[in-house]
Short mmCIF file of C-alpha atoms and ligand atoms in Angstrom, two decimals:
data_model
loop_
_atom_site.label_atom_id
_atom_site.label_comp_id
_atom_site.label_asym_id
_atom_site.label_seq_id
_atom_site.Cartn_x
_atom_site.Cartn_y
_atom_site.Cartn_z
CA LYS A 81 92.29 99.72 109.81
CA HIS A 82 94.65 101.12 107.20
CA GLY A 83 98.34 101.62 106.53
CA VAL A 84 101.21 100.89 104.19
CA LEU A 85 101.85 97.24 103.32
CA THR A 86 104.36 95.84 100.83
CA ARG A 87 103.09 92.71 99.09
CA LYS A 88 104.74 89.70 97.49
CA SER A 89 102.63 87.00 95.79
CA HIS A 90 103.91 83.62 96.87
CA ALA A 91 101.14 81.31 95.61
CA ASP A 92 98.21 81.85 93.27
CA MET A 93 94.75 80.33 93.46
CA ASP A 94 94.71 76.62 94.36
CA GLY A 95 98.15 76.98 95.94
CA LYS A 96 100.15 77.02 92.70
CA LYS A 97 103.49 78.79 93.07
CA THR A 98 103.38 82.31 91.65
CA PRO A 99 105.58 82.25 88.52
CA ARG A 100 108.79 84.25 88.17
CA GLY A 101 108.16 87.72 86.87
CA ARG A 102 105.22 88.13 89.24
CA ARG A 103 107.02 87.45 92.52
CA GLY A 104 108.31 90.95 93.16
CA TRP A 105 107.51 93.22 96.11
CA LYS A 106 105.05 96.05 95.58
CA LYS A 107 104.00 98.79 97.96
CA PHE A 108 100.30 99.43 98.60
CA TYR A 109 98.07 101.46 100.80
CA ALA A 110 96.04 98.79 102.59
CA VAL A 111 92.52 99.29 103.86
CA LEU A 112 90.70 96.58 105.81
CA LYS A 113 86.95 97.05 105.41
CA GLY A 114 84.51 94.35 106.44
CA MET A 115 85.81 91.08 105.04
CA ILE A 116 87.96 92.66 102.33
CA LEU A 117 91.55 93.82 102.41
CA TYR A 118 91.87 96.50 99.74
CA LEU A 119 95.40 96.97 98.42
CA GLN A 120 95.30 100.39 96.83
CA LYS A 121 97.84 102.30 94.80
CA ASP A 122 97.12 105.55 96.53
CA GLU A 123 96.33 106.65 100.01
CA TYR A 124 92.83 106.10 101.33
CA LYS A 125 90.41 108.95 100.78
CA PRO A 126 87.07 108.63 102.48
CA ASP A 127 84.12 108.55 100.06
CA SER A 128 86.27 108.16 96.94
CA ASP A 129 85.33 105.34 94.55
CA ILE A 130 87.58 102.30 94.36
CA SER A 131 89.35 102.06 91.01
CA GLU A 132 89.21 99.02 88.71
CA VAL A 133 92.87 98.15 89.48
CA ASP A 134 92.38 98.49 93.21
CA LEU A 135 89.38 96.14 93.03
CA LYS A 136 91.54 93.56 91.22
CA ASN A 137 94.08 93.68 94.05
CA ALA A 138 91.45 93.34 96.77
CA VAL A 139 91.71 90.17 98.85
CA ARG A 140 88.75 88.44 100.49
CA ILE A 141 89.90 87.57 103.98
CA HIS A 142 86.89 85.53 105.09
CA HIS A 143 88.36 82.21 106.29
CA ALA A 144 91.87 83.52 105.65
CA LEU A 145 94.72 83.00 108.09
CA ALA A 146 97.43 85.50 108.96
CA THR A 147 100.61 84.46 110.75
CA HIS A 148 104.05 85.90 111.35
CA ALA A 149 106.17 84.62 108.41
CA THR A 150 108.91 83.20 110.62
CA ASP A 151 110.25 81.08 107.72
CA TYR A 152 110.93 84.23 105.67
CA SER A 153 114.07 85.93 106.91
CA LYS A 154 115.05 88.33 104.09
CA LYS A 155 112.89 91.14 105.47
CA PRO A 156 111.59 91.99 108.95
CA ASN A 157 107.94 92.36 110.00
CA VAL A 158 106.54 90.10 107.30
CA LEU A 159 103.23 88.35 107.75
CA LYS A 160 101.92 85.44 105.71
CA LEU A 161 98.34 85.62 104.51
CA LYS A 162 96.68 82.40 103.32
CA THR A 163 93.28 82.94 101.73
CA SER A 164 90.38 80.51 101.51
CA ASP A 165 91.15 79.95 97.81
CA TRP A 166 94.73 78.94 98.73
CA ARG A 167 96.51 82.04 97.62
CA VAL A 168 99.53 83.01 99.73
CA PHE A 169 100.77 86.56 100.12
CA LEU A 170 103.68 87.90 102.10
CA LEU A 171 102.91 91.35 103.50
CA GLN A 172 105.61 93.52 105.04
CA ALA A 173 104.47 96.04 107.64
CA PRO A 174 106.49 99.13 108.62
CA SER A 175 107.01 97.89 112.20
CA GLU A 176 106.56 94.83 114.39
CA GLU A 177 103.68 96.53 116.17
CA GLU A 178 101.92 97.17 112.85
CA MET A 179 102.53 93.57 111.73
CA MET A 180 100.99 92.21 114.95
CA SER A 181 98.06 94.57 114.61
CA TRP A 182 97.34 93.45 111.01
CA ILE A 183 97.58 89.77 112.03
CA PHE A 184 95.17 90.34 114.89
CA ARG A 185 92.66 92.28 112.81
CA ILE A 186 92.73 89.90 109.84
CA ASN A 187 92.21 86.83 112.04
CA LEU A 188 89.34 88.53 113.85
CA VAL A 189 87.24 88.61 110.65
C1 I3P B 91 111.30 88.00 92.04
C2 I3P B 91 111.76 89.21 92.82
C3 I3P B 91 111.52 89.00 94.32
C4 I3P B 91 112.19 87.70 94.80
C5 I3P B 91 111.74 86.51 93.96
C6 I3P B 91 111.99 86.72 92.49
O1 I3P B 91 111.53 88.21 90.68
O2 I3P B 91 113.13 89.46 92.59
O3 I3P B 91 112.02 90.11 95.04
O4 I3P B 91 111.79 87.45 96.13
O5 I3P B 91 112.46 85.37 94.42
O6 I3P B 91 111.48 85.63 91.77
P1 I3P B 91 110.37 88.79 89.70
O7 I3P B 91 110.10 90.22 90.11
O8 I3P B 91 110.93 88.66 88.35
O9 I3P B 91 109.13 87.94 89.90
P2 I3P B 91 112.68 87.83 97.41
O10 I3P B 91 112.64 89.32 97.53
O11 I3P B 91 111.92 87.16 98.54
O12 I3P B 91 114.03 87.27 97.20
P3 I3P B 91 111.79 83.94 94.68
O13 I3P B 91 111.38 83.40 93.32
O14 I3P B 91 112.82 83.15 95.34
O15 I3P B 91 110.57 84.15 95.55
#
């Protein structure tokens, strides 16, 4: 699965609150492959190598949990992704349908 997702870091590893200056929203081209959610700067091209930066933004979603971020009301269609190392990301999808689809696919892994 792939598509545009806008990401906000809410908590870093071990659940520590992401400090100010790194809490902004950033748009990515997301690609879910196996147990990894790649958050890429540019659109997905089949067979192209993943850049160093894109690898750094990749999120392991094994034992992660995705839910609709009902406690976040500033933007619509936002899902909350909690990873197994206690990071928390907010991810805004372009539509409710897309948000539900990402939640379903992430929780299936
Ligand atoms: C953050 C940025 C985010 C904002 C966040 C700010 O600043 O303005 O958009 O979240 O507020 O800290 P910075 O880019 O300097 O990290 P919202 O869009 O959700 O308001 P927060 O600290 O209350 O999460």
